[in-house]
Amino acid sequence: MSLLIVGSLAFDSVKTPYAASDKMQGGAATYSSVSASYFAKPHIVGIVGKDFTDNEFDLYKRHGINLGDVERVADGLTFFWKGYYEGDMGTAYTEDTQLNVFAQFNPKLSDEAKNKDYLFLANIDPDIQYNVLKQMKKPKLVLCDTMNFWIESKLPSLERLIREIDMFIINDGEAKLLTGESNVIVAAKQILKKYGLKYLIVKKGEHGAMLFSADSIFSIPALPLETVVDPTGAGDTFAGGLIGYVALKDDISIETIKKGMVIGTVMSSFTVSALGTKKIDKVDKNEINVKIKDYKKLIHFGEINI
Ligand code: AMP
C-alpha cells in the first residue's frame, strides 16, 4: 500500500567517539524513507536548497523513492543540523539547527500525495506536519514523530497535531519532557489518554522500545551491539521500517504494529553500525532476514511450567 512521508531533508554535521563528518546527507525524511523503501514505495514531501545536488537525490532514486513533492529552492540552503554524541551515545547534543528553506515551507500536496494510504509525519516543525495532515484525503493510519526541539519551542502546535493522529512515537526523555513525569510508564499512559491516541511508542535507545495502547503494553529490546558508530537517524530508521512494514501488510492491528517494531529495531541496528546513511543505503533483503532470525533467537523462550 502507498506511503507518504514528510520531514526534514538535511545536511548534518555529526561527531561521535567513532566517526565524524562536517557535512553528510541526513534528515528525518531521508532515514525514514530509505528504511521504509525495503518494504513499501515511499513518496516524500519536503524542501531542499541549491546545495542539494544530484549526488544527494541519487540516494532516494536508488531506493525507488518518489520525489514528486520535493521542492527545490534555487536561492536557499538546505536544513542543517549539527550535533554530537559522547559516552554511551544515548543522547544527541544539538549544537546548531538552521531551518533554512524549511522556515517558509508551505507545502501544497499533489493529488497523488493526498491519496496515499499511510502517512508518516517525520520530525519537522509541527505546523508543517499539521498542514500536510490536513490536506490528506483519508489515510488509514497516521504516525507522527517529533523531538525535544519542537516540544520546547512549539508545544501548542504540537499538541494540536497529536490530538489528530493515530500513533505517536517519541523517546523516553521526550515523554518525560512532555508530561513532567519522571516515570516513563506514567508519562506514556498520560500521553495516550490526554491526546486520545490509539497507539504510543516510546523508544528507549539501546534499551529498546515500548508500545502502549488503551489495554496493553508491549516491550522489546534493542539488538545487542558492541559498537555503535553513529546513532544519528536511528529513531527515524525505526519509524520508517515500522510504517513501511505496516503499509506492506496493509493492516493496523496491534499484532502487525508489534512486528513492525521488530522490523524497525532491525533496520535501526543497520543505521547505527556506520556513519550517516552509509549502511542503510546498502543492506539487502537477505541481510534483513538474517537479522530478524538473530533477533527472534534473542527474545524467544520456550514453555515455562512451574
Ligand atoms: P534521529 O537521530 O533519528 O532522532 O534523527 C536525526 C536526524 O534528525 C538528523 O539527520 C537531523 O537532520 C534531523 N533533525 C535534527 N533536528 C531536527 C529538527 N529540529 N527538526 C527536524 N529534523 C531534525
GROMACS .gro file of C-alpha atoms and ligand atoms in nm:
model
  329
    1MET     CA    1   0.000   0.000   0.000
    2SER     CA    2   0.109   0.357  -0.059
    3LEU     CA    3   0.306   0.562   0.191
    4LEU     CA    4   0.365   0.937   0.225
    5ILE     CA    5   0.644   1.079   0.441
    6VAL     CA    6   0.701   1.443   0.531
    7GLY     CA    7   1.004   1.552   0.732
    8SER     CA    8   1.345   1.710   0.720
    9LEU     CA    9   1.580   1.658   0.426
   10ALA     CA   10   1.906   1.778   0.569
   11PHE     CA   11   2.276   1.817   0.581
   12ASP     CA   12   2.418   1.707   0.916
   13SER     CA   13   2.745   1.777   1.090
   14VAL     CA   14   2.798   1.490   1.333
   15LYS     CA   15   3.070   1.385   1.574
   16THR     CA   16   3.070   1.059   1.770
   17PRO     CA   17   3.356   0.884   1.954
   18TYR     CA   18   3.399   0.660   1.644
   19ALA     CA   19   3.331   0.881   1.342
   20ALA     CA   20   3.267   1.234   1.227
   21SER     CA   21   3.152   1.428   0.924
   22ASP     CA   22   3.123   1.805   0.870
   23LYS     CA   23   2.854   1.765   0.609
   24MET     CA   24   2.664   1.450   0.530
   25GLN     CA   25   2.319   1.382   0.394
   26GLY     CA   26   2.061   1.329   0.665
   27GLY     CA   27   1.722   1.438   0.789
   28ALA     CA   28   1.427   1.253   0.933
   29ALA     CA   29   1.258   1.201   0.593
   30THR     CA   30   1.583   1.070   0.448
   31TYR     CA   31   1.648   0.799   0.707
   32SER     CA   32   1.282   0.701   0.735
   33SER     CA   33   1.215   0.681   0.361
   34VAL     CA   34   1.527   0.476   0.287
   35SER     CA   35   1.435   0.239   0.571
   36ALA     CA   36   1.072   0.213   0.454
   37SER     CA   37   1.181   0.157   0.094
   38TYR     CA   38   1.277  -0.204   0.174
   39PHE     CA   39   0.904  -0.276   0.234
   40ALA     CA   40   0.700  -0.009   0.056
   41LYS     CA   41   0.737   0.264  -0.206
   42PRO     CA   42   0.761   0.590  -0.010
   43HIS     CA   43   0.671   0.928  -0.156
   44ILE     CA   44   0.836   1.228   0.015
   45VAL     CA   45   0.709   1.579   0.087
   46GLY     CA   46   0.995   1.816   0.164
   47ILE     CA   47   1.214   2.102   0.055
   48VAL     CA   48   1.585   2.144  -0.023
   49GLY     CA   49   1.814   2.427  -0.127
   50LYS     CA   50   2.065   2.484  -0.404
   51ASP     CA   51   2.333   2.294  -0.209
   52PHE     CA   52   2.139   1.967  -0.252
   53THR     CA   53   2.282   1.813  -0.567
   54ASP     CA   54   2.215   1.515  -0.792
   55ASN     CA   55   2.453   1.321  -0.571
   56GLU     CA   56   2.207   1.357  -0.281
   57PHE     CA   57   1.900   1.293  -0.498
   58ASP     CA   58   2.059   0.970  -0.616
   59LEU     CA   59   2.017   0.813  -0.272
   60TYR     CA   60   1.636   0.834  -0.299
   61LYS     CA   61   1.637   0.728  -0.663
   62ARG     CA   62   1.843   0.417  -0.581
   63HIS     CA   63   1.566   0.319  -0.340
   64GLY     CA   64   1.273   0.391  -0.571
   65ILE     CA   65   1.154   0.681  -0.352
   66ASN     CA   66   0.912   0.919  -0.523
   67LEU     CA   67   1.037   1.281  -0.508
   68GLY     CA   68   0.734   1.433  -0.682
   69ASP     CA   69   0.652   1.654  -0.381
   70VAL     CA   70   1.007   1.768  -0.301
   71GLU     CA   71   1.058   2.137  -0.373
   72ARG     CA   72   1.398   2.278  -0.482
   73VAL     CA   73   1.471   2.639  -0.391
   74ALA     CA   74   1.733   2.789  -0.621
   75ASP     CA   75   1.842   3.066  -0.384
   76GLY     CA   76   1.809   2.891  -0.048
   77LEU     CA   77   2.004   2.646   0.165
   78THR     CA   78   1.902   2.302   0.287
   79PHE     CA   79   1.807   2.241   0.654
   80PHE     CA   80   2.124   2.197   0.860
   81TRP     CA   81   2.171   2.020   1.192
   82LYS     CA   82   2.490   1.996   1.394
   83GLY     CA   83   2.522   1.762   1.689
   84TYR     CA   84   2.747   1.530   1.880
   85TYR     CA   85   2.730   1.217   2.098
   86GLU     CA   86   2.956   1.103   2.377
   87GLY     CA   87   2.985   0.823   2.633
   88ASP     CA   88   2.712   0.564   2.576
   89MET     CA   89   2.579   0.786   2.293
   90GLY     CA   90   2.231   0.773   2.442
   91THR     CA   91   2.179   1.148   2.393
   92ALA     CA   92   2.221   1.366   2.085
   93TYR     CA   93   2.355   1.706   2.189
   94THR     CA   94   2.237   1.969   1.941
   95GLU     CA   95   2.486   2.250   1.871
   96ASP     CA   96   2.310   2.416   1.581
   97THR     CA   97   1.979   2.392   1.394
   98GLN     CA   98   1.934   2.603   1.080
   99LEU     CA   99   1.586   2.563   0.934
  100ASN     CA  100   1.686   2.749   0.616
  101VAL     CA  101   1.438   2.660   0.336
  102PHE     CA  102   1.210   2.484   0.587
  103ALA     CA  103   1.141   2.819   0.761
  104GLN     CA  104   0.893   2.923   0.489
  105PHE     CA  105   0.786   2.581   0.370
  106ASN     CA  106   0.414   2.574   0.299
  107PRO     CA  107   0.360   2.253   0.101
  108LYS     CA  108   0.070   2.213  -0.139
  109LEU     CA  109   0.034   1.840  -0.189
  110SER     CA  110  -0.009   1.687  -0.533
  111ASP     CA  111  -0.326   1.481  -0.583
  112GLU     CA  112  -0.111   1.171  -0.582
  113ALA     CA  113   0.032   1.256  -0.239
  114LYS     CA  114  -0.308   1.344  -0.090
  115ASN     CA  115  -0.442   1.000  -0.171
  116LYS     CA  116  -0.173   0.789  -0.002
  117ASP     CA  117  -0.294   0.519   0.240
  118TYR     CA  118  -0.036   0.562   0.513
  119LEU     CA  119   0.117   0.885   0.642
  120PHE     CA  120   0.434   0.930   0.843
  121LEU     CA  121   0.482   1.278   0.982
  122ALA     CA  122   0.855   1.251   1.046
  123ASN     CA  123   1.035   1.506   1.258
  124ILE     CA  124   0.993   1.868   1.141
  125ASP     CA  125   0.802   2.179   1.250
  126PRO     CA  126   0.462   2.058   1.386
  127ASP     CA  127   0.286   2.333   1.185
  128ILE     CA  128   0.423   2.180   0.863
  129GLN     CA  129   0.320   1.831   0.982
  130TYR     CA  130  -0.030   1.963   1.058
  131ASN     CA  131  -0.054   2.137   0.722
  132VAL     CA  132   0.027   1.809   0.544
  133LEU     CA  133  -0.214   1.608   0.760
  134LYS     CA  134  -0.499   1.850   0.682
  135GLN     CA  135  -0.452   1.802   0.306
  136MET     CA  136  -0.475   1.422   0.320
  137LYS     CA  137  -0.791   1.260   0.184
  138LYS     CA  138  -0.837   0.952   0.403
  139PRO     CA  139  -0.518   0.793   0.538
  140LYS     CA  140  -0.563   0.456   0.710
  141LEU     CA  141  -0.301   0.531   0.975
  142VAL     CA  142  -0.114   0.848   1.070
  143LEU     CA  143   0.213   0.805   1.259
  144CYS     CA  144   0.392   1.111   1.395
  145ASP     CA  145   0.738   1.173   1.540
  146THR     CA  146   0.888   1.484   1.699
  147MET     CA  147   1.182   1.588   1.916
  148ASN     CA  148   1.267   1.799   2.223
  149PHE     CA  149   1.343   2.100   1.999
  150TRP     CA  150   0.972   2.123   1.898
  151ILE     CA  151   0.835   2.028   2.243
  152GLU     CA  152   1.032   2.321   2.384
  153SER     CA  153   0.968   2.573   2.106
  154LYS     CA  154   0.621   2.489   1.966
  155LEU     CA  155   0.420   2.300   2.225
  156PRO     CA  156   0.072   2.440   2.137
  157SER     CA  157   0.125   2.350   1.769
  158LEU     CA  158   0.249   2.006   1.862
  159GLU     CA  159  -0.047   1.942   2.094
  160ARG     CA  160  -0.296   2.049   1.824
  161LEU     CA  161  -0.133   1.794   1.595
  162ILE     CA  162  -0.111   1.499   1.836
  163ARG     CA  163  -0.484   1.522   1.906
  164GLU     CA  164  -0.550   1.438   1.540
  165ILE     CA  165  -0.317   1.145   1.477
  166ASP     CA  166  -0.348   0.771   1.547
  167MET     CA  167   0.000   0.685   1.660
  168PHE     CA  168   0.274   0.893   1.821
  169ILE     CA  169   0.639   0.797   1.857
  170ILE     CA  170   0.883   0.966   2.093
  171ASN     CA  171   1.180   0.874   2.308
  172ASP     CA  172   1.172   0.834   2.685
  173GLY     CA  173   1.333   1.173   2.751
  174GLU     CA  174   1.075   1.346   2.532
  175ALA     CA  175   0.788   1.162   2.707
  176LYS     CA  176   0.915   1.294   3.039
  177LEU     CA  177   0.964   1.644   2.894
  178LEU     CA  178   0.610   1.647   2.755
  179THR     CA  179   0.446   1.543   3.083
  180GLY     CA  180   0.684   1.649   3.359
  181GLU     CA  181   0.665   1.291   3.491
  182SER     CA  182   0.985   1.110   3.586
  183ASN     CA  183   0.847   0.757   3.535
  184VAL     CA  184   0.823   0.665   3.168
  185ILE     CA  185   0.521   0.431   3.215
  186VAL     CA  186   0.325   0.701   3.396
  187ALA     CA  187   0.427   0.953   3.131
  188ALA     CA  188   0.325   0.721   2.845
  189LYS     CA  189  -0.017   0.639   2.991
  190GLN     CA  190  -0.079   1.008   3.044
  191ILE     CA  191   0.013   1.095   2.684
  192LEU     CA  192  -0.201   0.813   2.541
  193LYS     CA  193  -0.507   0.932   2.733
  194LYS     CA  194  -0.460   1.308   2.714
  195TYR     CA  195  -0.431   1.315   2.334
  196GLY     CA  196  -0.671   1.028   2.260
  197LEU     CA  197  -0.410   0.817   2.078
  198LYS     CA  198  -0.469   0.465   1.951
  199TYR     CA  199  -0.102   0.372   1.989
  200LEU     CA  200   0.203   0.530   2.151
  201ILE     CA  201   0.558   0.407   2.104
  202VAL     CA  202   0.828   0.512   2.347
  203LYS     CA  203   1.184   0.449   2.223
  204LYS     CA  204   1.448   0.386   2.483
  205GLY     CA  205   1.764   0.383   2.271
  206GLU     CA  206   1.987   0.088   2.349
  207HIS     CA  207   1.714  -0.040   2.586
  208GLY     CA  208   1.461  -0.100   2.310
  209ALA     CA  209   1.109   0.030   2.267
  210MET     CA  210   0.763   0.003   2.423
  211LEU     CA  211   0.419   0.008   2.265
  212PHE     CA  212   0.122   0.139   2.461
  213SER     CA  213  -0.245   0.103   2.370
  214ALA     CA  214  -0.557   0.152   2.581
  215ASP     CA  215  -0.544  -0.201   2.722
  216SER     CA  216  -0.191  -0.332   2.668
  217ILE     CA  217   0.182  -0.271   2.696
  218PHE     CA  218   0.437  -0.446   2.474
  219SER     CA  219   0.812  -0.415   2.517
  220ILE     CA  220   1.107  -0.525   2.301
  221PRO     CA  221   1.483  -0.495   2.349
  222ALA     CA  222   1.729  -0.345   2.102
  223LEU     CA  223   1.975  -0.575   1.927
  224PRO     CA  224   2.283  -0.603   2.148
  225LEU     CA  225   2.566  -0.422   1.965
  226GLU     CA  226   2.921  -0.389   2.088
  227THR     CA  227   2.993  -0.087   1.874
  228VAL     CA  228   2.759   0.191   1.780
  229VAL     CA  229   2.938   0.407   1.523
  230ASP     CA  230   2.676   0.679   1.477
  231PRO     CA  231   2.325   0.680   1.631
  232THR     CA  232   2.207   0.964   1.404
  233GLY     CA  233   1.883   0.866   1.234
  234ALA     CA  234   1.821   0.555   1.446
  235GLY     CA  235   1.479   0.679   1.553
  236ASP     CA  236   1.380   0.778   1.200
  237THR     CA  237   1.502   0.446   1.064
  238PHE     CA  238   1.297   0.265   1.329
  239ALA     CA  239   0.982   0.459   1.241
  240GLY     CA  240   1.040   0.418   0.866
  241GLY     CA  241   1.082   0.041   0.898
  242LEU     CA  242   0.771   0.019   1.116
  243ILE     CA  243   0.541   0.220   0.888
  244GLY     CA  244   0.690   0.057   0.578
  245TYR     CA  245   0.602  -0.286   0.716
  246VAL     CA  246   0.251  -0.174   0.818
  247ALA     CA  247   0.200  -0.036   0.464
  248LEU     CA  248   0.329  -0.362   0.315
  249LYS     CA  249   0.083  -0.567   0.521
  250ASP     CA  250  -0.192  -0.306   0.489
  251ASP     CA  251  -0.303  -0.386   0.842
  252ILE     CA  252  -0.312  -0.164   1.151
  253SER     CA  253  -0.385  -0.435   1.408
  254ILE     CA  254  -0.167  -0.443   1.716
  255GLU     CA  255  -0.006  -0.772   1.604
  256THR     CA  256   0.119  -0.606   1.286
  257ILE     CA  257   0.237  -0.299   1.476
  258LYS     CA  258   0.440  -0.529   1.706
  259LYS     CA  259   0.605  -0.698   1.407
  260GLY     CA  260   0.665  -0.354   1.258
  261MET     CA  261   0.854  -0.264   1.577
  262VAL     CA  262   1.075  -0.568   1.523
  263ILE     CA  263   1.144  -0.451   1.167
  264GLY     CA  264   1.217  -0.101   1.299
  265THR     CA  265   1.459  -0.241   1.556
  266VAL     CA  266   1.642  -0.449   1.297
  267MET     CA  267   1.665  -0.162   1.047
  268SER     CA  268   1.796   0.083   1.307
  269SER     CA  269   2.068  -0.166   1.407
  270PHE     CA  270   2.197  -0.125   1.049
  271THR     CA  271   2.188   0.254   1.063
  272VAL     CA  272   2.386   0.285   1.386
  273SER     CA  273   2.658   0.046   1.265
  274ALA     CA  274   2.801   0.305   1.022
  275LEU     CA  275   2.824   0.679   0.974
  276GLY     CA  276   2.510   0.851   0.842
  277THR     CA  277   2.317   0.664   0.573
  278LYS     CA  278   2.614   0.450   0.463
  279LYS     CA  279   2.484   0.117   0.585
  280ILE     CA  280   2.110   0.164   0.550
  281ASP     CA  281   2.174   0.255   0.186
  282LYS     CA  282   2.341  -0.079   0.122
  283VAL     CA  283   2.159  -0.356   0.310
  284ASP     CA  284   1.979  -0.626   0.120
  285LYS     CA  285   1.669  -0.831   0.198
  286ASN     CA  286   1.877  -1.136   0.281
  287GLU     CA  287   2.072  -0.944   0.546
  288ILE     CA  288   1.746  -0.814   0.691
  289ASN     CA  289   1.605  -1.167   0.711
  290VAL     CA  290   1.920  -1.299   0.883
  291LYS     CA  291   1.899  -1.018   1.141
  292ILE     CA  292   1.530  -1.093   1.204
  293LYS     CA  293   1.623  -1.458   1.273
  294ASP     CA  294   1.903  -1.349   1.513
  295TYR     CA  295   1.659  -1.120   1.685
  296LYS     CA  296   1.400  -1.395   1.721
  297LYS     CA  297   1.658  -1.613   1.897
  298LEU     CA  298   1.739  -1.325   2.129
  299ILE     CA  299   1.385  -1.284   2.257
  300HIS     CA  300   1.248  -1.637   2.226
  301PHE     CA  301   1.195  -1.861   2.525
  302GLY     CA  302   1.012  -2.191   2.541
  303GLU     CA  303   0.721  -2.304   2.750
  304ILE     CA  304   0.765  -2.247   3.124
  305ASN     CA  305   0.587  -2.471   3.375
  306ILE     CA  306   0.621  -2.426   3.748
  307AMP     P1  307   1.721   1.081   1.500
  307AMP     O1  308   1.865   1.055   1.533
  307AMP     O2  309   1.652   0.964   1.441
  307AMP     O3  310   1.645   1.144   1.611
  307AMP     O4  311   1.721   1.192   1.382
  307AMP     C1  312   1.836   1.252   1.332
  307AMP     C2  313   1.801   1.342   1.215
  307AMP     O5  314   1.707   1.442   1.258
  307AMP     C3  315   1.921   1.417   1.160
  307AMP     O6  316   1.954   1.365   1.034
  307AMP     C4  317   1.878   1.564   1.153
  307AMP     O7  318   1.896   1.622   1.026
  307AMP     C5  319   1.731   1.563   1.189
  307AMP     N1  320   1.694   1.671   1.279
  307AMP     C6  321   1.767   1.723   1.381
  307AMP     N2  322   1.699   1.825   1.440
  307AMP     C7  323   1.581   1.836   1.374
  307AMP     C8  324   1.467   1.924   1.387
  307AMP     N3  325   1.461   2.019   1.480
  307AMP     N4  326   1.364   1.906   1.301
  307AMP     C9  327   1.369   1.809   1.207
  307AMP     N5  328   1.472   1.725   1.189
  307AMP    C10  329   1.578   1.738   1.271
   0.00000   0.00000   0.00000
